[in-house]
Short mmCIF file of C-alpha atoms and ligand atoms in Angstrom, two decimals:
data_model
loop_
_atom_site.label_atom_id
_atom_site.label_comp_id
_atom_site.label_asym_id
_atom_site.label_seq_id
_atom_site.Cartn_x
_atom_site.Cartn_y
_atom_site.Cartn_z
CA MET A 424 -18.39 -63.06 25.50
CA SER A 425 -19.78 -66.68 25.94
CA PHE A 426 -19.12 -69.30 23.16
CA MET A 427 -22.78 -68.70 22.16
CA THR A 428 -22.43 -65.44 21.71
CA ARG A 429 -19.59 -65.51 19.71
CA PHE A 430 -21.14 -68.24 17.44
CA THR A 431 -24.08 -65.99 16.93
CA LEU A 432 -22.17 -63.33 16.00
CA ALA A 433 -20.15 -64.95 13.53
CA ALA A 434 -23.28 -66.50 11.86
CA TRP A 435 -24.93 -63.21 11.75
CA ALA A 436 -21.72 -61.89 10.02
CA ALA A 437 -21.27 -64.55 7.50
CA SER A 438 -25.27 -63.95 6.67
CA LEU A 439 -24.64 -60.41 5.68
CA PRO A 440 -24.62 -59.62 2.06
CA MET A 441 -20.99 -58.67 0.75
CA ILE A 442 -20.57 -55.16 0.44
CA ALA A 443 -19.42 -55.00 -3.19
CA ALA A 444 -16.49 -53.15 -4.24
CA ALA A 445 -17.26 -50.01 -6.49
CA GLN A 446 -17.01 -51.82 -10.13
CA PHE A 447 -17.55 -48.49 -11.92
CA SER A 448 -15.37 -45.64 -11.38
CA LEU A 449 -15.29 -41.94 -12.35
CA ALA A 450 -12.37 -41.18 -14.62
CA PRO A 451 -10.62 -37.72 -14.19
CA LEU A 452 -11.13 -35.26 -16.92
CA PRO A 453 -8.92 -35.62 -19.57
CA TYR A 454 -7.96 -31.76 -19.27
CA ALA A 455 -8.45 -28.89 -16.94
CA THR A 456 -11.79 -27.84 -15.90
CA ASP A 457 -11.13 -24.27 -17.69
CA ALA A 458 -9.70 -25.83 -20.82
CA LEU A 459 -12.79 -25.46 -22.65
CA GLU A 460 -13.46 -21.83 -21.92
CA PRO A 461 -14.87 -19.58 -22.89
CA HIS A 462 -17.00 -21.89 -24.91
CA ILE A 463 -18.01 -24.19 -21.98
CA ASP A 464 -17.11 -22.58 -18.42
CA LYS A 465 -15.03 -23.83 -15.78
CA THR A 466 -18.13 -23.95 -12.99
CA THR A 467 -20.20 -25.87 -15.52
CA MET A 468 -17.47 -28.57 -16.06
CA GLU A 469 -16.91 -28.83 -12.30
CA ILE A 470 -20.58 -29.39 -11.60
CA HIS A 471 -21.19 -31.59 -14.64
CA HIS A 472 -18.38 -33.82 -14.13
CA GLY A 473 -17.71 -33.83 -10.34
CA ARG A 474 -21.59 -34.14 -9.34
CA HIS A 475 -23.66 -35.27 -12.28
CA HIS A 476 -21.46 -37.88 -13.76
CA ALA A 477 -20.36 -38.74 -10.27
CA ALA A 478 -23.80 -39.43 -9.29
CA TYR A 479 -24.58 -41.46 -12.37
CA VAL A 480 -21.37 -43.48 -11.23
CA ASN A 481 -22.63 -43.79 -7.70
CA ASN A 482 -26.12 -45.03 -8.48
CA LEU A 483 -24.81 -47.52 -11.32
CA ASN A 484 -22.56 -48.85 -8.44
CA ALA A 485 -25.51 -49.33 -6.06
CA GLN A 486 -27.37 -51.42 -8.94
CA ALA A 487 -24.27 -53.39 -9.59
CA ALA A 488 -24.28 -54.39 -5.79
CA ASN A 489 -27.73 -56.09 -6.78
CA VAL A 490 -27.17 -57.39 -10.36
CA PRO A 491 -23.68 -59.00 -10.33
CA GLU A 492 -23.84 -59.38 -14.07
CA LEU A 493 -23.45 -55.47 -14.51
CA GLY A 494 -20.00 -55.70 -12.89
CA LYS A 495 -18.91 -58.39 -15.57
CA LEU A 496 -19.94 -56.33 -18.73
CA SER A 497 -17.72 -53.50 -20.33
CA LEU A 498 -19.73 -50.09 -20.57
CA GLU A 499 -20.25 -50.77 -24.09
CA ALA A 500 -21.51 -54.16 -23.71
CA MET A 501 -23.99 -53.04 -21.12
CA GLN A 502 -25.52 -50.53 -23.28
CA ALA A 503 -26.03 -53.37 -26.09
CA GLN A 504 -27.82 -55.30 -23.53
CA MET A 505 -29.84 -52.78 -21.97
CA SER A 506 -33.28 -54.52 -22.56
CA LYS A 507 -32.40 -56.98 -20.10
CA PHE A 508 -31.88 -54.21 -17.15
CA ASN A 509 -33.94 -52.03 -15.25
CA THR A 510 -34.74 -48.24 -15.60
CA ALA A 511 -32.17 -47.12 -12.81
CA VAL A 512 -29.41 -49.20 -14.90
CA ARG A 513 -30.52 -47.53 -18.30
CA ASN A 514 -30.60 -44.19 -16.81
CA ASN A 515 -27.07 -44.29 -14.74
CA GLY A 516 -25.45 -46.68 -17.16
CA GLY A 517 -26.25 -44.73 -20.10
CA GLY A 518 -25.38 -41.46 -17.94
CA HIS A 519 -21.87 -43.01 -17.16
CA TYR A 520 -21.36 -44.21 -20.93
CA ASN A 521 -22.62 -41.09 -22.65
CA HIS A 522 -20.22 -38.68 -20.35
CA THR A 523 -17.29 -40.66 -20.53
CA LEU A 524 -17.58 -40.33 -24.25
CA PHE A 525 -18.50 -36.70 -24.15
CA TRP A 526 -15.56 -35.84 -22.14
CA GLN A 527 -13.18 -37.53 -24.75
CA LEU A 528 -14.84 -35.58 -27.80
CA MET A 529 -14.02 -32.25 -26.49
CA ALA A 530 -10.44 -31.11 -25.96
CA PRO A 531 -8.39 -27.96 -25.16
CA ALA A 532 -7.47 -25.95 -28.24
CA ALA A 533 -3.98 -27.26 -28.97
CA GLN A 534 -5.58 -30.80 -29.33
CA ARG A 535 -8.63 -30.58 -30.93
CA GLY A 536 -7.17 -31.50 -34.25
CA LYS A 537 -9.13 -31.74 -37.58
CA PRO A 538 -11.30 -34.29 -39.13
CA SER A 539 -9.51 -36.95 -41.07
CA ALA A 540 -9.77 -37.25 -44.75
CA ALA A 541 -11.93 -40.69 -44.38
CA LEU A 542 -14.44 -38.62 -42.34
CA GLU A 543 -14.46 -35.58 -44.17
CA ASP A 544 -15.28 -37.78 -47.11
CA ALA A 545 -18.11 -39.76 -45.45
CA ILE A 546 -19.75 -36.58 -43.80
CA ARG A 547 -19.69 -34.98 -47.72
CA THR A 548 -20.97 -37.88 -49.13
CA ALA A 549 -23.95 -38.34 -46.29
CA PHE A 550 -24.80 -34.53 -45.80
CA GLY A 551 -23.15 -32.58 -48.71
CA GLY A 552 -20.17 -31.12 -46.59
CA MET A 553 -19.25 -30.18 -43.03
CA ASP A 554 -21.69 -27.32 -42.77
CA ASP A 555 -24.55 -29.22 -43.74
CA MET A 556 -23.58 -32.08 -41.20
CA LYS A 557 -23.38 -29.47 -38.67
CA LYS A 558 -26.87 -27.61 -39.62
CA ARG A 559 -28.34 -31.13 -39.39
CA PHE A 560 -26.93 -31.97 -35.95
CA ASP A 561 -27.76 -28.75 -34.44
CA GLN A 562 -31.17 -29.44 -35.70
CA ALA A 563 -31.45 -32.74 -33.80
CA ALA A 564 -29.85 -31.32 -30.63
CA LEU A 565 -32.65 -28.36 -30.68
CA SER A 566 -35.63 -30.58 -31.59
CA ARG A 567 -34.83 -32.84 -28.76
CA PHE A 568 -37.50 -31.97 -26.21
CA GLY A 569 -36.58 -31.76 -22.96
CA SER A 570 -33.13 -33.75 -21.88
CA GLY A 571 -31.35 -35.88 -24.22
CA TRP A 572 -28.27 -36.03 -26.68
CA ALA A 573 -27.51 -35.42 -30.25
CA TRP A 574 -25.30 -37.93 -32.13
CA LEU A 575 -23.42 -38.64 -35.23
CA ILE A 576 -23.24 -42.56 -35.69
CA VAL A 577 -21.84 -45.04 -37.93
CA THR A 578 -25.09 -47.23 -38.63
CA PRO A 579 -24.81 -51.10 -39.07
CA ASP A 580 -24.41 -50.81 -42.65
CA LYS A 581 -21.55 -48.47 -42.32
CA LYS A 582 -23.13 -45.01 -43.30
CA LEU A 583 -22.99 -42.13 -41.07
CA ALA A 584 -26.47 -40.58 -39.52
CA ILE A 585 -27.75 -37.85 -37.45
CA THR A 586 -29.96 -38.92 -34.65
CA SER A 587 -30.97 -38.01 -30.86
CA THR A 588 -32.21 -39.80 -27.74
CA ALA A 589 -34.10 -38.92 -24.88
CA ASN A 590 -32.84 -38.81 -21.27
CA GLN A 591 -29.64 -40.80 -21.06
CA ASP A 592 -30.34 -42.99 -23.82
CA ASN A 593 -27.63 -43.85 -26.41
CA PRO A 594 -27.41 -45.25 -30.06
CA LEU A 595 -25.65 -48.50 -28.73
CA MET A 596 -28.88 -49.45 -26.43
CA ASP A 597 -31.13 -52.54 -27.82
CA LEU A 598 -34.17 -50.62 -26.94
CA PRO A 599 -37.51 -49.58 -29.02
CA GLY A 600 -37.41 -46.22 -30.69
CA ILE A 601 -33.72 -45.79 -30.52
CA GLU A 602 -31.78 -45.51 -34.05
CA ARG A 603 -28.89 -47.66 -33.58
CA GLY A 604 -24.94 -47.18 -34.55
CA THR A 605 -21.78 -46.42 -33.11
CA PRO A 606 -21.39 -42.89 -31.64
CA VAL A 607 -18.69 -40.64 -33.47
CA LEU A 608 -19.77 -37.46 -31.79
CA ALA A 609 -22.13 -36.96 -28.75
CA LEU A 610 -23.49 -33.72 -27.49
CA ASP A 611 -25.25 -33.42 -24.14
CA VAL A 612 -28.19 -31.07 -24.46
CA TRP A 613 -29.26 -31.58 -20.59
CA GLU A 614 -30.04 -28.03 -19.23
CA HIS A 615 -27.09 -28.81 -16.77
CA ALA A 616 -24.66 -28.90 -19.62
CA TYR A 617 -25.12 -25.34 -20.51
CA TYR A 618 -27.56 -23.62 -18.27
CA LEU A 619 -25.04 -21.48 -16.02
CA LYS A 620 -23.62 -19.89 -19.26
CA TYR A 621 -26.15 -20.05 -21.86
CA GLN A 622 -29.44 -19.98 -19.55
CA ASN A 623 -32.17 -21.03 -21.80
CA LYS A 624 -30.05 -20.36 -25.19
CA ARG A 625 -29.60 -24.21 -26.09
CA ALA A 626 -29.00 -23.00 -29.92
CA GLU A 627 -26.04 -20.82 -28.76
CA TYR A 628 -24.50 -23.55 -26.76
CA THR A 629 -25.03 -25.95 -29.69
CA THR A 630 -23.15 -23.56 -32.09
CA ASN A 631 -20.14 -22.74 -30.06
CA TRP A 632 -19.81 -26.42 -28.90
CA TRP A 633 -18.09 -26.98 -32.44
CA GLN A 634 -15.42 -25.00 -31.14
CA VAL A 635 -14.18 -27.46 -28.75
CA VAL A 636 -14.81 -30.72 -30.51
CA ASN A 637 -11.96 -33.21 -30.49
CA TRP A 638 -11.82 -34.04 -34.15
CA ASP A 639 -8.89 -36.47 -33.62
CA GLU A 640 -10.93 -38.62 -31.27
CA ALA A 641 -13.97 -38.37 -33.49
CA SER A 642 -12.09 -39.46 -36.64
CA LYS A 643 -10.37 -42.44 -34.66
CA ARG A 644 -14.04 -43.30 -33.53
CA TYR A 645 -15.19 -43.37 -37.12
CA GLU A 646 -12.45 -45.29 -38.55
CA ALA A 647 -12.57 -47.87 -35.72
CA ALA A 648 -16.45 -48.15 -36.32
CA MET A 649 -15.89 -48.80 -40.27
CA LYS A 650 -13.42 -51.67 -39.60
MN1 MN3 B 2103 -24.87 -34.42 -18.56
#
């Protein structure tokens, strides 16, 4: 190899963009894929986590390769500055945050706990009681047309509220049309979350989802948001 060829190759190599290391990663589910049976089936969990969530992470990493600022932000901070970023970041960054939260807000039977006294009090104050809160939340899940999420949030003035978002948007995002707050509960109402077991019966999925809620996690999130 001539000096010139070596020189040209080295210059070419130096001019290549750095291949960014994957900055966001898919954490394993915090329980087995069959841990939420019979309410949420194993196959749905495998596909939902292993393919859908994985795709959001991969697509977000592809964006981060071009937008270095993304890699410096926590996932939460990214949501709160989403108005700065493009639609691919909104969809995939939102998808990564929402699903990470969703897995944590469900648990196997032995680990579901119950709402803390503080959370229960706040639910009573805001909605009249647990059953009324669930009714309102289910309503938000059912009235979301197409794909999206239902949320129980702590608003900036420290009150509980129920809201819903389209696509992979969430209440942390600084975007028009979003009621902002800190999520306490999150329910994925995309068809990919329930179609294999429930087909078109979103109401049945929503009702059964209450059986797998991780109330210890929701209570922790509530108390952190109230600080
Ligand atoms: Mn999903």
